[in-house]
Short mmCIF file of C-alpha atoms and ligand atoms in Angstrom, two decimals:
data_model
loop_
_atom_site.label_atom_id
_atom_site.label_comp_id
_atom_site.label_asym_id
_atom_site.label_seq_id
_atom_site.Cartn_x
_atom_site.Cartn_y
_atom_site.Cartn_z
CA MET A 1 20.21 155.15 264.64
CA THR A 2 23.51 154.09 266.21
CA LEU A 3 24.80 155.78 269.33
CA THR A 4 27.69 157.32 267.43
CA ASP A 5 25.23 158.88 264.99
CA ARG A 6 23.65 160.85 267.77
CA ILE A 7 24.31 164.54 268.12
CA LEU A 8 23.43 164.77 271.81
CA MET A 9 23.19 168.49 272.28
CA GLY A 10 21.71 168.35 275.74
CA PRO A 11 23.31 169.39 279.00
CA GLY A 12 25.21 166.57 280.66
CA PRO A 13 27.39 164.11 278.80
CA CYS A 14 27.57 165.70 275.38
CA ASN A 15 29.66 164.22 272.60
CA PRO A 16 33.26 164.69 273.68
CA TYR A 17 36.00 165.88 271.33
CA PRO A 18 37.24 162.95 269.21
CA GLU A 19 40.74 163.43 270.67
CA ALA A 20 39.32 162.98 274.18
CA VAL A 21 37.49 159.79 273.17
CA GLN A 22 40.55 158.31 271.47
CA ALA A 23 42.71 159.02 274.53
CA LEU A 24 40.45 156.79 276.63
CA GLY A 25 41.88 153.84 274.68
CA ARG A 26 45.55 154.69 275.23
CA PRO A 27 47.73 151.99 276.85
CA MET A 28 47.50 152.21 280.62
CA LEU A 29 50.28 153.68 282.75
CA GLY A 30 50.80 153.21 286.48
CA HIS A 31 49.55 156.09 288.57
CA LEU A 32 53.06 156.74 289.94
CA ASP A 33 54.79 156.18 286.59
CA PRO A 34 56.95 159.23 285.81
CA GLU A 35 55.34 159.41 282.39
CA PHE A 36 51.90 159.66 283.96
CA ILE A 37 53.08 162.27 286.49
CA ALA A 38 54.43 164.34 283.59
CA LEU A 39 51.07 164.02 281.80
CA LEU A 40 49.23 165.06 284.96
CA ASP A 41 51.52 168.08 285.34
CA GLU A 42 50.83 169.10 281.76
CA THR A 43 47.10 168.59 282.29
CA ASN A 44 47.26 170.92 285.31
CA ASP A 45 49.14 173.49 283.21
CA ARG A 46 46.46 173.29 280.53
CA LEU A 47 43.79 173.72 283.21
CA ARG A 48 45.58 176.84 284.47
CA THR A 49 45.36 178.30 280.97
CA VAL A 50 41.60 177.67 280.57
CA PHE A 51 40.87 178.83 284.13
CA GLY A 52 42.96 182.00 283.58
CA THR A 53 45.13 181.46 286.65
CA THR A 54 48.65 180.86 287.86
CA ASN A 55 47.35 179.05 290.98
CA ALA A 56 49.78 176.27 291.94
CA LEU A 57 46.95 174.18 293.39
CA THR A 58 45.07 173.43 290.17
CA PHE A 59 44.17 169.84 289.30
CA PRO A 60 41.26 167.56 288.39
CA VAL A 61 39.52 166.08 291.45
CA SER A 62 38.92 162.35 290.84
CA ALA A 63 35.11 162.50 290.77
CA THR A 64 32.33 164.51 289.14
CA GLY A 65 31.56 168.22 289.43
CA SER A 66 29.62 167.75 292.66
CA ALA A 67 32.79 166.41 294.31
CA GLY A 68 34.53 169.56 293.11
CA MET A 69 31.78 171.48 294.90
CA GLU A 70 32.29 169.46 298.08
CA ALA A 71 36.09 169.86 297.94
CA ALA A 72 35.66 173.60 297.46
CA ILE A 73 33.47 173.86 300.54
CA VAL A 74 34.48 171.18 303.02
CA ASN A 75 38.14 172.24 303.04
CA PHE A 76 37.37 175.84 303.97
CA VAL A 77 34.33 176.06 306.24
CA GLY A 78 32.83 174.26 309.20
CA PRO A 79 30.96 174.97 312.43
CA GLY A 80 31.15 178.63 313.43
CA ASP A 81 31.61 179.91 309.84
CA THR A 82 29.03 181.76 307.80
CA VAL A 83 28.74 181.28 304.05
CA VAL A 84 26.57 183.53 301.87
CA VAL A 85 25.32 181.54 298.88
CA GLY A 86 23.65 183.05 295.83
CA VAL A 87 20.81 180.76 294.82
CA ASN A 88 19.29 181.33 291.37
CA GLY A 89 18.78 177.71 290.37
CA VAL A 90 19.40 174.09 291.27
CA PHE A 91 23.15 174.26 291.74
CA GLY A 92 23.18 177.24 294.11
CA GLY A 93 20.68 175.22 296.12
CA ARG A 94 23.04 172.25 296.11
CA MET A 95 25.82 174.48 297.47
CA VAL A 96 23.57 175.51 300.38
CA ASP A 97 23.02 171.84 301.17
CA VAL A 98 26.74 171.04 301.08
CA VAL A 99 27.61 174.07 303.24
CA SER A 100 24.93 173.11 305.80
CA ARG A 101 26.28 169.58 306.07
CA THR A 102 29.68 170.93 307.18
CA GLY A 103 27.96 172.55 310.17
CA ALA A 104 28.63 176.04 308.84
CA ASP A 105 25.79 178.55 308.73
CA ALA A 106 24.55 178.83 305.12
CA ILE A 107 22.71 182.05 304.29
CA ALA A 108 20.83 181.45 301.05
CA VAL A 109 20.22 184.60 299.04
CA ASP A 110 17.32 183.41 296.90
CA HIS A 111 16.71 184.90 293.48
CA GLU A 112 13.90 184.46 291.05
CA TRP A 113 14.78 181.72 288.56
CA GLY A 114 16.03 183.24 285.33
CA GLN A 115 17.71 186.16 287.11
CA PRO A 116 21.45 186.57 287.80
CA VAL A 117 22.94 186.72 291.30
CA ASP A 118 22.66 190.26 292.70
CA VAL A 119 25.97 191.26 294.31
CA GLU A 120 24.40 194.01 296.45
CA ARG A 121 22.02 191.48 297.99
CA MET A 122 24.91 189.10 298.65
CA LEU A 123 26.81 191.86 300.45
CA ALA A 124 23.75 192.88 302.47
CA ALA A 125 23.18 189.30 303.67
CA HIS A 126 25.98 189.29 306.29
CA PRO A 127 28.67 191.77 307.44
CA ASN A 128 31.65 189.40 307.46
CA PRO A 129 31.07 185.90 306.05
CA ALA A 130 33.94 183.45 305.71
CA MET A 131 32.90 182.83 302.12
CA TYR A 132 30.65 184.02 299.29
CA ALA A 133 29.61 181.22 296.96
CA MET A 134 27.80 181.47 293.65
CA VAL A 135 27.33 179.73 290.34
CA HIS A 136 28.92 181.45 287.36
CA ALA A 137 26.76 179.69 284.78
CA GLU A 138 23.50 178.20 286.14
CA THR A 139 22.79 175.16 284.01
CA SER A 140 19.26 174.89 285.37
CA THR A 141 18.24 178.34 284.10
CA GLY A 142 20.76 179.33 281.41
CA VAL A 143 21.82 182.41 283.35
CA GLN A 144 25.34 183.83 283.65
CA SER A 145 26.15 185.88 286.76
CA ASP A 146 28.80 188.56 287.15
CA ILE A 147 31.54 186.93 289.20
CA ALA A 148 33.98 189.78 288.58
CA ALA A 149 31.67 192.21 290.43
CA MET A 150 31.49 189.81 293.40
CA GLY A 151 35.27 189.44 293.36
CA ALA A 152 35.74 193.20 293.47
CA ALA A 153 33.40 193.53 296.47
CA LYS A 154 34.20 190.41 298.53
CA GLY A 155 36.43 192.10 301.14
CA ASP A 156 38.20 189.59 303.39
CA ALA A 157 35.86 186.71 302.52
CA LEU A 158 36.82 183.91 300.16
CA LEU A 159 34.97 183.81 296.85
CA LEU A 160 33.90 180.40 295.55
CA ALA A 161 32.67 180.07 291.97
CA ASP A 162 30.94 177.08 290.40
CA CYS A 163 32.32 177.07 286.87
CA VAL A 164 30.91 173.73 285.74
CA THR A 165 29.16 175.18 282.68
CA SER A 166 31.48 178.12 282.07
CA LEU A 167 34.99 176.64 282.01
CA GLY A 168 36.15 176.38 278.40
CA GLY A 169 32.93 177.88 277.02
CA VAL A 170 32.78 181.49 278.20
CA ASP A 171 35.19 184.17 279.38
CA LEU A 172 36.63 183.18 282.76
CA ARG A 173 39.53 184.89 284.53
CA ILE A 174 40.12 183.39 287.95
CA ASP A 175 43.04 185.65 288.91
CA GLU A 176 41.82 188.90 287.37
CA TRP A 177 38.36 188.50 288.92
CA SER A 178 39.72 187.60 292.39
CA ILE A 179 38.07 184.19 292.53
CA ASP A 180 39.68 182.19 295.34
CA ILE A 181 38.26 178.74 294.65
CA ALA A 182 36.61 177.40 291.51
CA TYR A 183 35.59 173.98 290.29
CA SER A 184 34.19 172.59 287.09
CA GLY A 185 33.23 169.31 285.42
CA THR A 186 34.77 167.66 282.40
CA GLN A 187 31.50 166.85 280.61
CA LYS A 188 30.35 170.32 279.72
CA CYS A 189 32.30 172.91 277.68
CA LEU A 190 35.60 171.05 278.05
CA GLY A 191 34.14 168.37 275.80
CA VAL A 192 35.37 165.34 277.76
CA ALA A 193 33.40 162.48 279.34
CA PRO A 194 31.98 163.05 282.83
CA GLY A 195 34.12 161.93 285.75
CA LEU A 196 36.61 164.64 286.76
CA ALA A 197 36.19 167.98 288.51
CA PRO A 198 38.90 170.52 287.64
CA LEU A 199 39.61 172.59 290.76
CA THR A 200 41.74 175.66 291.34
CA VAL A 201 42.62 177.26 294.69
CA SER A 202 44.37 180.60 295.21
CA ASP A 203 47.36 180.96 297.56
CA ARG A 204 45.17 183.16 299.76
CA ALA A 205 42.65 180.33 300.08
CA ILE A 206 45.37 177.71 300.65
CA GLU A 207 46.30 179.58 303.83
CA ARG A 208 42.72 179.03 305.06
CA ILE A 209 42.46 175.29 304.41
CA LEU A 210 41.21 173.67 307.60
CA PRO A 211 43.76 171.41 309.33
CA LYS A 212 41.33 168.48 309.33
CA PRO A 213 38.45 168.88 306.87
CA GLN A 214 35.39 166.68 307.38
CA SER A 215 36.18 164.57 304.32
CA TRP A 216 39.14 162.22 304.10
CA TYR A 217 38.98 161.72 300.32
CA LEU A 218 38.71 165.41 299.51
CA ASP A 219 41.20 166.70 302.11
CA LEU A 220 43.35 169.09 300.10
CA ASN A 221 46.14 168.96 302.69
CA MET A 222 46.78 165.39 301.58
CA ILE A 223 45.79 165.56 297.91
CA ALA A 224 48.04 168.53 297.18
CA GLY A 225 51.17 166.45 297.72
CA TYR A 226 50.03 163.91 295.16
CA VAL A 227 48.65 165.98 292.33
CA THR A 228 50.85 169.06 292.27
CA GLY A 229 54.38 170.15 293.13
CA SER A 230 57.72 168.95 291.88
CA GLY A 231 59.55 165.65 292.25
CA ALA A 232 58.21 162.37 293.63
CA ARG A 233 54.55 162.20 294.65
CA ALA A 234 53.20 160.55 297.75
CA TYR A 235 50.36 158.10 297.14
CA HIS A 236 46.94 159.40 298.16
CA HIS A 237 44.50 157.56 295.91
CA THR A 238 44.82 155.79 292.59
CA ALA A 239 44.29 158.41 289.93
CA PRO A 240 41.75 157.64 287.19
CA ILE A 241 44.53 157.41 284.59
CA SER A 242 42.39 157.04 281.46
CA MET A 243 40.13 159.95 282.36
CA ILE A 244 43.14 162.17 283.00
CA MET A 245 44.62 161.12 279.64
CA SER A 246 41.28 162.01 278.09
CA LEU A 247 41.11 165.40 279.82
CA HIS A 248 44.69 166.09 278.72
CA ALA A 249 43.69 165.37 275.12
CA GLY A 250 40.42 167.35 275.32
CA LEU A 251 42.24 170.37 276.72
CA GLY A 252 44.81 169.91 273.96
CA ALA A 253 42.03 170.10 271.37
CA VAL A 254 40.68 173.27 272.98
CA LEU A 255 44.07 174.96 273.15
CA ASP A 256 45.00 173.91 269.61
CA GLU A 257 41.82 175.52 268.31
CA GLY A 258 42.53 178.52 270.57
CA LEU A 259 40.59 179.43 273.71
CA ASP A 260 39.18 182.59 272.14
CA ALA A 261 38.08 180.70 269.04
CA VAL A 262 36.44 177.99 271.16
CA ARG A 263 34.56 180.57 273.20
CA ALA A 264 33.49 182.38 270.02
CA ARG A 265 32.20 179.05 268.68
CA HIS A 266 30.14 178.56 271.87
CA GLN A 267 28.78 182.09 271.57
CA ALA A 268 27.85 181.65 267.90
CA ALA A 269 26.10 178.33 268.56
CA GLY A 270 24.23 179.72 271.59
CA ASP A 271 23.16 182.81 269.63
CA ALA A 272 21.94 180.65 266.76
CA VAL A 273 19.83 178.53 269.13
CA LYS A 274 18.26 181.62 270.68
CA ILE A 275 17.53 183.34 267.37
CA GLY A 276 16.28 180.16 265.70
CA MET A 277 14.02 179.16 268.58
CA GLN A 278 12.41 182.58 268.66
CA ARG A 279 11.80 182.34 264.92
CA LEU A 280 10.01 179.06 265.60
CA GLY A 281 7.71 180.81 268.06
CA PHE A 282 9.47 179.95 271.32
CA GLU A 283 10.61 182.47 273.93
CA LEU A 284 13.76 182.95 275.96
CA PHE A 285 13.62 182.25 279.68
CA ALA A 286 16.81 183.82 281.06
CA ALA A 287 16.89 187.55 281.78
CA GLU A 288 18.13 189.64 278.88
CA GLY A 289 21.78 190.63 279.21
CA HIS A 290 22.53 187.55 281.34
CA ARG A 291 21.92 184.77 278.84
CA LEU A 292 24.47 182.02 278.83
CA ALA A 293 25.94 180.94 275.51
CA PRO A 294 26.50 177.21 276.18
CA LEU A 295 23.01 176.66 277.62
CA SER A 296 19.96 178.31 276.10
CA SER A 297 16.82 178.18 278.24
CA ILE A 298 13.69 178.22 276.14
CA THR A 299 10.14 178.91 277.34
CA ILE A 300 7.46 176.89 275.58
CA PRO A 301 4.40 179.08 274.93
CA GLU A 302 0.99 177.56 275.72
CA GLY A 303 -0.31 175.61 272.70
CA ARG A 304 2.92 175.86 270.66
CA LEU A 305 3.37 172.07 270.61
CA GLY A 306 -0.22 171.31 269.57
CA ASP A 307 -1.39 168.12 271.21
CA GLN A 308 2.12 166.83 271.98
CA SER A 309 3.59 167.18 275.44
CA GLU A 310 7.00 168.79 275.79
CA ALA A 311 8.40 165.43 276.99
CA GLN A 312 7.02 163.71 273.87
CA VAL A 313 8.71 166.26 271.63
CA ARG A 314 12.03 165.76 273.41
CA SER A 315 11.68 161.98 273.11
CA ARG A 316 11.00 162.29 269.39
CA LEU A 317 14.03 164.54 268.91
CA LEU A 318 16.17 161.85 270.49
CA ALA A 319 14.58 158.83 268.84
CA GLU A 320 14.17 160.27 265.34
CA TYR A 321 17.12 162.66 265.07
CA GLY A 322 19.56 161.63 267.82
CA ILE A 323 19.32 165.05 269.44
CA GLU A 324 18.97 165.33 273.19
CA ILE A 325 17.72 168.54 274.71
CA GLY A 326 17.12 168.93 278.43
CA GLY A 327 13.81 169.44 280.18
CA GLY A 328 13.22 172.09 282.81
CA LEU A 329 14.19 171.47 286.43
CA GLY A 330 12.44 172.34 289.70
CA PRO A 331 9.83 175.09 289.37
CA VAL A 332 10.20 175.30 285.58
CA ALA A 333 9.84 171.56 284.90
CA GLY A 334 7.51 171.07 281.94
CA LYS A 335 7.68 174.76 280.98
CA VAL A 336 11.25 175.26 279.88
CA TRP A 337 13.72 173.43 277.64
CA ARG A 338 17.45 173.62 278.09
CA VAL A 339 19.49 173.37 274.92
CA GLY A 340 23.15 172.74 275.53
CA THR A 341 25.73 173.72 272.93
CA MET A 342 28.89 172.72 274.73
CA GLY A 343 32.35 171.56 273.79
CA HIS A 344 32.45 169.55 270.58
CA THR A 345 28.68 169.95 270.06
CA ALA A 346 28.82 173.75 270.01
CA ARG A 347 28.66 173.94 266.23
CA LEU A 348 26.26 175.72 263.90
CA ARG A 349 25.63 172.53 261.93
CA ASN A 350 24.14 170.95 265.05
CA VAL A 351 21.93 173.96 265.70
CA THR A 352 20.66 173.91 262.12
CA THR A 353 19.81 170.23 262.49
CA LEU A 354 18.00 170.84 265.79
CA LEU A 355 15.91 173.68 264.38
CA ALA A 356 14.96 171.71 261.28
CA ALA A 357 14.14 168.60 263.30
CA LEU A 358 12.05 170.55 265.79
CA SER A 359 10.17 172.27 263.02
CA ALA A 360 9.47 168.91 261.37
CA ILE A 361 8.09 167.56 264.65
CA VAL A 362 5.94 170.47 265.80
CA ASP A 363 4.93 172.35 262.61
N1 PLP B 1 27.15 172.72 289.06
C1 PLP B 1 26.56 172.95 287.88
C2 PLP B 1 26.36 174.36 287.43
C3 PLP B 1 26.16 171.88 287.07
O1 PLP B 1 25.57 172.11 285.90
C4 PLP B 1 26.37 170.56 287.52
C5 PLP B 1 25.93 169.42 286.70
O2 PLP B 1 25.24 169.55 285.72
C6 PLP B 1 26.99 170.36 288.76
C7 PLP B 1 27.36 171.46 289.50
C8 PLP B 1 27.23 168.99 289.28
O3 PLP B 1 28.14 168.30 288.46
P1 PLP B 1 28.09 166.70 288.31
O4 PLP B 1 26.76 166.35 287.79
O5 PLP B 1 29.23 166.44 287.34
O6 PLP B 1 28.37 166.13 289.67
#
């Protein structure tokens, strides 16, 4: 099976939209070429639409989603600040680590895996934190948390949302839900290759950017002059031109199809995975009412795979059918599968193929 034959449904680098792949081969432009600046401006506008924001400071950070996380933290907090972090999976845990490295006090509000972040517990954790941070769509558990409820209750604190697996795949309204800072990654529901971290920062949060954040590369005071605003741009770093062209094209594909239609396609594919897997005798891991469409977490009942291990079944899906599904992480490693239906791969035809292939392997 050739690489291009593969369906690659798993979380991580899924098959990007064809438009996004083709754009990677466009003739190169200089990073200060007016034509490139215009393309970057349009990319930022498209990002504003998918984020649901009018935030002026909206752009793709030149690195992966984790750099978006760092930029969203290191610019706003440091020694003497307290950050309350909702932890209901791997990526909330990563936020705690990043916050701690700034010297700020990270209060981790731990949740059982599979459960959403509990806003009341976040509020009870500290009377006046500088920031609340939580993951909108936990890729490690397939759980969606209610960011709007946190936004309504945040008081004077900033609200930071990890939207890596929600942007472009599920309802997201940065402005309406009072989210101050949000980041994402290009490789998930946006259907582009990995490598950029879309970031958006509210005007309220801009006023709180530290004068000298602990990172040079991610210092928004300097980056802002290069990636946003009108007129000539001051050099900060050499933009990854081809990736930005690709993101521009991927966002174009999403907006041409229509954001609502794209989200409905993610929902339909996620529903089909969940229904089909239950029909095959598997169970759903994420708490009911909080199940994420683009990432379905599946519990493997004892004995369901006969004498094959769950890793063997995943390897066979990839080798024999070109379908990649993710294994469980952390405490649910070996017990849970994670089936991503994101971006271009969020299509019923892929789900049908997965279910048939799985049935052929384990029945
Ligand atoms: N946050 C979430 C929810 C993720 O799923 C991921 C990656 O899968 C990240 C952050 C980190 O992004 P990256 O791997 O692009 O650095």
